Amino acid sequence: MTKFKNIQMVDLKSQHQKIKPEVDAAIKDVIDSGAFIRGKHVGEFERELARFLGVNHVIGCANGTDALQIALMALDLKPGDEVITPDFTFIATVEVVALLGFKPILVDVDINDFTIDIDSLRAAITPKTRAIIPVHLFGQCANMEAIMQIADEHNLFVVEDTAQALGSTYTFSDGRKQSAGAIGHFGCTSFFPSKNLGCFGDGGAIFTNDEQLANEVRSIANHGMRVRYHHDRIGVNSRLDTIQAAILRIKLKHLAQYNAARQQAASRYDRLFGSISQLQIPQRVSWSDHIFHQYTLRLLDGNRQKLVDTLKGLNIPAMVYYPIPLHRQKAFQPFVAGSKVANYPNSLLLSRQVFSLPMHTELNTELQEYIAEHVIKSL
Ligand SMILES: *Cc1c(COP(=O)(O)O)cnc(C)c1O
């Protein structure tokens, strides 16, 4: 029998124990105030997150998918306009493009860092291209310097999907540093509980340095209204609840330390797996730090399904993000059929090789050694 009975992909309970009194007090404060919608914590959190990221405007909303949708709505695109996204990402990134009547153009990713491949991105640009949505997958930024240069050349909008990389820092070739999500026209994030900054339910936010775009987003998220009951455009209802904002204010103070704990855990995994020839540990890029929303290995040689099943039998969770690339998803066939750029060798290979191990702020050497020992034995 092992002492590790209940290993989690993400151990939110232990993390919560350490801040419980503060969180309980904050929730009570909201309940006592009765201001559940647009209470003072929402504005305070938006300002505090803006300061943390070094961005001019943060607008809270109901979840990360809404954040992406609202950002795209603010760009004034027309039906049929093309929006480029990576093929290897969570569905939300691409879903909102299609939902709004734009045309998602899926492109392949880099085999080493899993983010959008720059050559494939260039090859996918047409006169109809209007925007790019790079995804900072698993906690590491896409090559934003190259992406912003391409966007400049072709007059494109850039909406960063930073749901998995909040608090990651990007370093430009001249040494300038900026937060993930603060580089493009918009950054979009999610506060889903398991994200690096998670609340106790759903939540999301949009960032921008452009005041006009910020005003547009605030209006869209509030029924297309700036002055009460004057609706200037078709909007949606998407709000960050006051209780979630109050919780996020507390957790934001710990985010840098949470991300550092994930990085330490990743280094420990690296040491344990670095010399195993069947496995490839996560590759780091020069332009971004990696804050390990996921610790994702490639099984270069072996049967992944068998590995994941064996680990499951030992009560060690291992997850596959993502098992089916978007170009193989039924819902996206209409966008892939007949596309000239529909060639995804890397995305397809990754979908067959990757698996992610428990990654959170509460891991320790003993537990990771236990996990690694069994992963290696099960190869
Ligand atoms: C989680 C996530 C989203 C969506 O966030 P929700 O809050 O669940 O809507 C979007 N993109 C990526 C890459 C994500 O990981």
PDB file of C-alpha atoms in Angstrom, residues 59-274:
ATOM      1  CA  ILE A  59     -12.209  43.783 -18.209  1.00  0.00           C
ATOM      2  CA  GLY A  60     -13.643  40.852 -16.269  1.00  0.00           C
ATOM      3  CA  CYS A  61     -16.138  38.500 -17.895  1.00  0.00           C
ATOM      4  CA  ALA A  62     -17.866  35.184 -17.255  1.00  0.00           C
ATOM      5  CA  ASN A  63     -15.252  32.725 -18.586  1.00  0.00           C
ATOM      6  CA  GLY A  64     -12.313  32.379 -20.949  1.00  0.00           C
ATOM      7  CA  THR A  65     -14.430  31.353 -23.924  1.00  0.00           C
ATOM      8  CA  ASP A  66     -16.519  34.522 -23.544  1.00  0.00           C
ATOM      9  CA  ALA A  67     -13.304  36.545 -23.289  1.00  0.00           C
ATOM     10  CA  LEU A  68     -12.226  35.266 -26.711  1.00  0.00           C
ATOM     11  CA  GLN A  69     -15.668  35.783 -28.198  1.00  0.00           C
ATOM     12  CA  ILE A  70     -16.030  39.334 -26.886  1.00  0.00           C
ATOM     13  CA  ALA A  71     -12.525  40.297 -28.046  1.00  0.00           C
ATOM     14  CA  LEU A  72     -13.325  39.044 -31.556  1.00  0.00           C
ATOM     15  CA  MET A  73     -16.671  40.885 -31.539  1.00  0.00           C
ATOM     16  CA  ALA A  74     -14.827  44.122 -30.752  1.00  0.00           C
ATOM     17  CA  LEU A  75     -12.705  43.860 -33.913  1.00  0.00           C
ATOM     18  CA  ASP A  76     -15.468  44.605 -36.414  1.00  0.00           C
ATOM     19  CA  LEU A  77     -14.749  41.639 -38.655  1.00  0.00           C
ATOM     20  CA  LYS A  78     -17.156  40.633 -41.412  1.00  0.00           C
ATOM     21  CA  PRO A  79     -18.721  37.219 -42.055  1.00  0.00           C
ATOM     22  CA  GLY A  80     -16.249  35.035 -43.919  1.00  0.00           C
ATOM     23  CA  ASP A  81     -13.181  36.949 -42.721  1.00  0.00           C
ATOM     24  CA  GLU A  82     -10.371  34.564 -41.886  1.00  0.00           C
ATOM     25  CA  VAL A  83      -8.923  34.098 -38.419  1.00  0.00           C
ATOM     26  CA  ILE A  84      -5.809  31.973 -38.027  1.00  0.00           C
ATOM     27  CA  THR A  85      -5.481  29.674 -35.011  1.00  0.00           C
ATOM     28  CA  PRO A  86      -3.250  26.725 -34.113  1.00  0.00           C
ATOM     29  CA  ASP A  87      -4.601  23.228 -34.844  1.00  0.00           C
ATOM     30  CA  PHE A  88      -3.398  21.911 -31.493  1.00  0.00           C
ATOM     31  CA  THR A  89      -5.303  23.723 -28.727  1.00  0.00           C
ATOM     32  CA  PHE A  90      -8.436  23.600 -26.608  1.00  0.00           C
ATOM     33  CA  ILE A  91     -11.575  23.858 -28.722  1.00  0.00           C
ATOM     34  CA  ALA A  92     -12.679  27.231 -27.293  1.00  0.00           C
ATOM     35  CA  THR A  93     -10.040  29.140 -29.265  1.00  0.00           C
ATOM     36  CA  VAL A  94     -11.519  28.063 -32.582  1.00  0.00           C
ATOM     37  CA  GLU A  95     -15.136  27.572 -31.592  1.00  0.00           C
ATOM     38  CA  VAL A  96     -15.746  31.289 -31.054  1.00  0.00           C
ATOM     39  CA  VAL A  97     -14.358  32.124 -34.503  1.00  0.00           C
ATOM     40  CA  ALA A  98     -16.836  29.793 -36.187  1.00  0.00           C
ATOM     41  CA  LEU A  99     -19.677  30.807 -33.881  1.00  0.00           C
ATOM     42  CA  LEU A 100     -19.331  34.455 -34.945  1.00  0.00           C
ATOM     43  CA  GLY A 101     -19.482  33.521 -38.633  1.00  0.00           C
ATOM     44  CA  PHE A 102     -15.789  34.027 -39.326  1.00  0.00           C
ATOM     45  CA  LYS A 103     -13.667  31.381 -40.970  1.00  0.00           C
ATOM     46  CA  PRO A 104     -11.186  29.568 -38.727  1.00  0.00           C
ATOM     47  CA  ILE A 105      -7.957  28.740 -40.542  1.00  0.00           C
ATOM     48  CA  LEU A 106      -6.163  26.007 -38.629  1.00  0.00           C
ATOM     49  CA  VAL A 107      -2.398  25.845 -38.944  1.00  0.00           C
ATOM     50  CA  ASP A 108       0.192  23.391 -37.689  1.00  0.00           C
ATOM     51  CA  VAL A 109       2.248  23.840 -34.515  1.00  0.00           C
ATOM     52  CA  ASP A 110       5.936  23.566 -33.723  1.00  0.00           C
ATOM     53  CA  ILE A 111       6.870  20.017 -32.810  1.00  0.00           C
ATOM     54  CA  ASN A 112       9.073  21.144 -29.904  1.00  0.00           C
ATOM     55  CA  ASP A 113       7.204  23.952 -28.161  1.00  0.00           C
ATOM     56  CA  PHE A 114       3.654  23.018 -29.315  1.00  0.00           C
ATOM     57  CA  THR A 115       2.729  26.638 -30.199  1.00  0.00           C
ATOM     58  CA  ILE A 116       1.732  27.964 -33.631  1.00  0.00           C
ATOM     59  CA  ASP A 117       4.344  27.268 -36.307  1.00  0.00           C
ATOM     60  CA  ILE A 118       5.544  30.518 -37.843  1.00  0.00           C
ATOM     61  CA  ASP A 119       6.191  29.220 -41.379  1.00  0.00           C
ATOM     62  CA  SER A 120       2.758  27.576 -41.481  1.00  0.00           C
ATOM     63  CA  LEU A 121       1.237  30.800 -40.197  1.00  0.00           C
ATOM     64  CA  ARG A 122       2.877  32.824 -42.978  1.00  0.00           C
ATOM     65  CA  ALA A 123       1.742  30.297 -45.585  1.00  0.00           C
ATOM     66  CA  ALA A 124      -1.879  30.542 -44.381  1.00  0.00           C
ATOM     67  CA  ILE A 125      -2.266  34.288 -44.882  1.00  0.00           C
ATOM     68  CA  THR A 126      -4.625  35.375 -47.668  1.00  0.00           C
ATOM     69  CA  PRO A 127      -6.217  38.725 -48.592  1.00  0.00           C
ATOM     70  CA  LYS A 128      -9.138  37.703 -46.329  1.00  0.00           C
ATOM     71  CA  THR A 129      -7.039  37.138 -43.216  1.00  0.00           C
ATOM     72  CA  ARG A 130      -7.965  39.625 -40.496  1.00  0.00           C
ATOM     73  CA  ALA A 131      -6.708  38.198 -37.212  1.00  0.00           C
ATOM     74  CA  ILE A 132      -4.414  35.661 -35.550  1.00  0.00           C
ATOM     75  CA  ILE A 133      -5.128  33.926 -32.241  1.00  0.00           C
ATOM     76  CA  PRO A 134      -1.849  32.546 -30.890  1.00  0.00           C
ATOM     77  CA  VAL A 135      -2.260  30.196 -27.921  1.00  0.00           C
ATOM     78  CA  HIS A 136       0.374  30.169 -25.187  1.00  0.00           C
ATOM     79  CA  LEU A 137      -0.051  26.451 -24.738  1.00  0.00           C
ATOM     80  CA  PHE A 138       0.686  24.708 -21.429  1.00  0.00           C
ATOM     81  CA  GLY A 139       2.244  27.881 -19.948  1.00  0.00           C
ATOM     82  CA  GLN A 140       4.784  28.962 -22.544  1.00  0.00           C
ATOM     83  CA  CYS A 141       4.340  31.833 -25.015  1.00  0.00           C
ATOM     84  CA  ALA A 142       4.099  31.445 -28.751  1.00  0.00           C
ATOM     85  CA  ASN A 143       6.719  33.353 -30.747  1.00  0.00           C
ATOM     86  CA  MET A 144       5.014  36.734 -30.323  1.00  0.00           C
ATOM     87  CA  GLU A 145       7.834  38.765 -31.844  1.00  0.00           C
ATOM     88  CA  ALA A 146       7.467  36.925 -35.159  1.00  0.00           C
ATOM     89  CA  ILE A 147       3.681  36.948 -34.883  1.00  0.00           C
ATOM     90  CA  MET A 148       3.492  40.713 -34.237  1.00  0.00           C
ATOM     91  CA  GLN A 149       5.831  41.334 -37.158  1.00  0.00           C
ATOM     92  CA  ILE A 150       3.626  39.275 -39.493  1.00  0.00           C
ATOM     93  CA  ALA A 151       0.560  41.070 -38.120  1.00  0.00           C
ATOM     94  CA  ASP A 152       2.189  44.445 -38.794  1.00  0.00           C
ATOM     95  CA  GLU A 153       3.110  43.487 -42.336  1.00  0.00           C
ATOM     96  CA  HIS A 154      -0.415  42.339 -43.164  1.00  0.00           C
ATOM     97  CA  ASN A 155      -2.402  44.709 -40.960  1.00  0.00           C
ATOM     98  CA  LEU A 156      -3.878  41.920 -38.797  1.00  0.00           C
ATOM     99  CA  PHE A 157      -5.292  41.894 -35.290  1.00  0.00           C
ATOM    100  CA  VAL A 158      -3.669  39.649 -32.698  1.00  0.00           C
ATOM    101  CA  VAL A 159      -5.745  38.153 -29.877  1.00  0.00           C
ATOM    102  CA  GLU A 160      -3.575  36.209 -27.437  1.00  0.00           C
ATOM    103  CA  ASP A 161      -5.203  33.190 -25.823  1.00  0.00           C
ATOM    104  CA  THR A 162      -3.410  33.313 -22.502  1.00  0.00           C
ATOM    105  CA  ALA A 163      -5.752  31.012 -20.581  1.00  0.00           C
ATOM    106  CA  GLN A 164      -2.841  28.675 -19.829  1.00  0.00           C
ATOM    107  CA  ALA A 165      -0.076  31.234 -19.362  1.00  0.00           C
ATOM    108  CA  LEU A 166      -1.247  33.972 -16.994  1.00  0.00           C
ATOM    109  CA  GLY A 167       1.871  35.404 -15.334  1.00  0.00           C
ATOM    110  CA  SER A 168       4.278  34.137 -17.976  1.00  0.00           C
ATOM    111  CA  THR A 169       6.790  36.724 -19.209  1.00  0.00           C
ATOM    112  CA  TYR A 170       7.845  37.262 -22.812  1.00  0.00           C
ATOM    113  CA  THR A 171      11.334  38.584 -23.641  1.00  0.00           C
ATOM    114  CA  PHE A 172      11.861  40.330 -26.998  1.00  0.00           C
ATOM    115  CA  SER A 173      15.171  40.077 -28.834  1.00  0.00           C
ATOM    116  CA  ASP A 174      16.108  43.589 -27.665  1.00  0.00           C
ATOM    117  CA  GLY A 175      15.641  42.486 -24.041  1.00  0.00           C
ATOM    118  CA  ARG A 176      12.269  44.204 -23.550  1.00  0.00           C
ATOM    119  CA  LYS A 177       9.899  42.163 -21.385  1.00  0.00           C
ATOM    120  CA  GLN A 178       6.104  42.013 -21.432  1.00  0.00           C
ATOM    121  CA  SER A 179       3.504  39.829 -19.776  1.00  0.00           C
ATOM    122  CA  ALA A 180       1.796  37.130 -21.814  1.00  0.00           C
ATOM    123  CA  GLY A 181      -1.480  38.619 -22.972  1.00  0.00           C
ATOM    124  CA  ALA A 182      -0.209  42.213 -22.941  1.00  0.00           C
ATOM    125  CA  ILE A 183       1.475  42.121 -26.349  1.00  0.00           C
ATOM    126  CA  GLY A 184      -1.285  41.709 -28.944  1.00  0.00           C
ATOM    127  CA  HIS A 185      -4.360  43.929 -29.439  1.00  0.00           C
ATOM    128  CA  PHE A 186      -6.125  41.756 -26.887  1.00  0.00           C
ATOM    129  CA  GLY A 187      -5.188  39.134 -24.332  1.00  0.00           C
ATOM    130  CA  CYS A 188      -7.854  36.710 -23.130  1.00  0.00           C
ATOM    131  CA  THR A 189      -7.708  34.524 -20.071  1.00  0.00           C
ATOM    132  CA  SER A 190      -9.747  32.092 -18.017  1.00  0.00           C
ATOM    133  CA  PHE A 191     -10.047  31.724 -14.255  1.00  0.00           C
ATOM    134  CA  PHE A 192     -11.379  28.165 -14.491  1.00  0.00           C
ATOM    135  CA  PRO A 193     -10.418  26.556 -11.154  1.00  0.00           C
ATOM    136  CA  SER A 194      -7.521  24.497 -12.533  1.00  0.00           C
ATOM    137  CA  LYS A 195      -5.848  27.374 -14.400  1.00  0.00           C
ATOM    138  CA  ASN A 196      -2.710  28.958 -12.910  1.00  0.00           C
ATOM    139  CA  LEU A 197      -4.951  31.690 -11.448  1.00  0.00           C
ATOM    140  CA  GLY A 198      -8.248  29.930 -10.778  1.00  0.00           C
ATOM    141  CA  CYS A 199     -11.397  31.061  -9.002  1.00  0.00           C
ATOM    142  CA  PHE A 200     -14.098  28.920  -7.363  1.00  0.00           C
ATOM    143  CA  GLY A 201     -16.274  28.590 -10.438  1.00  0.00           C
ATOM    144  CA  ASP A 202     -16.153  30.246 -13.827  1.00  0.00           C
ATOM    145  CA  GLY A 203     -14.448  33.524 -14.631  1.00  0.00           C
ATOM    146  CA  GLY A 204     -12.443  35.214 -17.348  1.00  0.00           C
ATOM    147  CA  ALA A 205     -10.904  38.496 -18.434  1.00  0.00           C
ATOM    148  CA  ILE A 206      -9.839  40.495 -21.468  1.00  0.00           C
ATOM    149  CA  PHE A 207      -6.773  42.783 -21.486  1.00  0.00           C
ATOM    150  CA  THR A 208      -5.833  45.569 -23.832  1.00  0.00           C
ATOM    151  CA  ASN A 209      -3.647  48.665 -23.934  1.00  0.00           C
ATOM    152  CA  ASP A 210      -6.058  50.431 -26.302  1.00  0.00           C
ATOM    153  CA  GLU A 211      -8.670  52.568 -24.573  1.00  0.00           C
ATOM    154  CA  GLN A 212     -11.107  52.521 -27.465  1.00  0.00           C
ATOM    155  CA  LEU A 213     -10.988  48.734 -27.697  1.00  0.00           C
ATOM    156  CA  ALA A 214     -11.399  48.538 -23.911  1.00  0.00           C
ATOM    157  CA  ASN A 215     -14.552  50.668 -24.079  1.00  0.00           C
ATOM    158  CA  GLU A 216     -15.884  48.540 -26.903  1.00  0.00           C
ATOM    159  CA  VAL A 217     -15.308  45.361 -24.873  1.00  0.00           C
ATOM    160  CA  ARG A 218     -16.990  46.794 -21.774  1.00  0.00           C
ATOM    161  CA  SER A 219     -19.997  47.706 -23.854  1.00  0.00           C
ATOM    162  CA  ILE A 220     -20.215  44.339 -25.651  1.00  0.00           C
ATOM    163  CA  ALA A 221     -19.983  42.414 -22.362  1.00  0.00           C
ATOM    164  CA  ASN A 222     -22.860  44.527 -21.054  1.00  0.00           C
ATOM    165  CA  HIS A 223     -25.566  44.060 -23.716  1.00  0.00           C
ATOM    166  CA  GLY A 224     -23.932  46.509 -26.116  1.00  0.00           C
ATOM    167  CA  MET A 225     -24.699  49.354 -23.765  1.00  0.00           C
ATOM    168  CA  ARG A 226     -22.664  52.333 -22.556  1.00  0.00           C
ATOM    169  CA  VAL A 227     -25.444  54.518 -21.236  1.00  0.00           C
ATOM    170  CA  ARG A 228     -28.068  52.512 -19.369  1.00  0.00           C
ATOM    171  CA  TYR A 229     -30.805  51.214 -21.693  1.00  0.00           C
ATOM    172  CA  HIS A 230     -29.150  52.731 -24.764  1.00  0.00           C
ATOM    173  CA  HIS A 231     -27.984  49.761 -26.828  1.00  0.00           C
ATOM    174  CA  ASP A 232     -25.469  50.810 -29.471  1.00  0.00           C
ATOM    175  CA  ARG A 233     -24.748  47.354 -30.813  1.00  0.00           C
ATOM    176  CA  ILE A 234     -25.611  43.697 -30.274  1.00  0.00           C
ATOM    177  CA  GLY A 235     -23.815  42.541 -27.157  1.00  0.00           C
ATOM    178  CA  VAL A 236     -23.868  39.708 -24.660  1.00  0.00           C
ATOM    179  CA  ASN A 237     -24.215  39.326 -20.917  1.00  0.00           C
ATOM    180  CA  SER A 238     -20.878  38.246 -19.534  1.00  0.00           C
ATOM    181  CA  ARG A 239     -19.796  39.270 -16.035  1.00  0.00           C
ATOM    182  CA  LEU A 240     -17.207  38.277 -13.491  1.00  0.00           C
ATOM    183  CA  ASP A 241     -19.159  37.690 -10.238  1.00  0.00           C
ATOM    184  CA  THR A 242     -18.167  39.769  -7.229  1.00  0.00           C
ATOM    185  CA  ILE A 243     -17.492  36.653  -5.122  1.00  0.00           C
ATOM    186  CA  GLN A 244     -15.113  35.299  -7.765  1.00  0.00           C
ATOM    187  CA  ALA A 245     -13.375  38.673  -8.029  1.00  0.00           C
ATOM    188  CA  ALA A 246     -12.922  38.811  -4.242  1.00  0.00           C
ATOM    189  CA  ILE A 247     -11.352  35.325  -4.279  1.00  0.00           C
ATOM    190  CA  LEU A 248      -9.156  36.209  -7.263  1.00  0.00           C
ATOM    191  CA  ARG A 249      -7.823  39.322  -5.476  1.00  0.00           C
ATOM    192  CA  ILE A 250      -6.469  37.058  -2.755  1.00  0.00           C
ATOM    193  CA  LYS A 251      -5.065  34.445  -5.102  1.00  0.00           C
ATOM    194  CA  LEU A 252      -3.473  37.050  -7.392  1.00  0.00           C
ATOM    195  CA  LYS A 253      -1.165  38.021  -4.504  1.00  0.00           C
ATOM    196  CA  HIS A 254       0.161  34.434  -4.606  1.00  0.00           C
ATOM    197  CA  LEU A 255       0.286  33.967  -8.376  1.00  0.00           C
ATOM    198  CA  ALA A 256       4.005  34.652  -8.813  1.00  0.00           C
ATOM    199  CA  GLN A 257       4.782  32.193  -6.022  1.00  0.00           C
ATOM    200  CA  TYR A 258       2.293  29.630  -7.410  1.00  0.00           C
ATOM    201  CA  ASN A 259       3.977  29.821 -10.815  1.00  0.00           C
ATOM    202  CA  ALA A 260       7.417  29.488  -9.196  1.00  0.00           C
ATOM    203  CA  ALA A 261       6.232  26.350  -7.361  1.00  0.00           C
ATOM    204  CA  ARG A 262       5.079  24.876 -10.686  1.00  0.00           C
ATOM    205  CA  GLN A 263       8.454  25.673 -12.238  1.00  0.00           C
ATOM    206  CA  GLN A 264      10.260  23.960  -9.369  1.00  0.00           C
ATOM    207  CA  ALA A 265       8.059  20.905  -9.749  1.00  0.00           C
ATOM    208  CA  ALA A 266       8.792  20.907 -13.500  1.00  0.00           C
ATOM    209  CA  SER A 267      12.553  20.977 -12.849  1.00  0.00           C
ATOM    210  CA  ARG A 268      12.174  17.994 -10.535  1.00  0.00           C
ATOM    211  CA  TYR A 269      10.271  16.063 -13.219  1.00  0.00           C
ATOM    212  CA  ASP A 270      12.951  17.091 -15.745  1.00  0.00           C
ATOM    213  CA  ARG A 271      15.650  15.544 -13.578  1.00  0.00           C
ATOM    214  CA  LEU A 272      13.628  12.358 -13.112  1.00  0.00           C
ATOM    215  CA  PHE A 273      12.754  11.917 -16.811  1.00  0.00           C
ATOM    216  CA  GLY A 274      15.617  13.690 -18.594  1.00  0.00           C
TER     217      GLY A 274
END
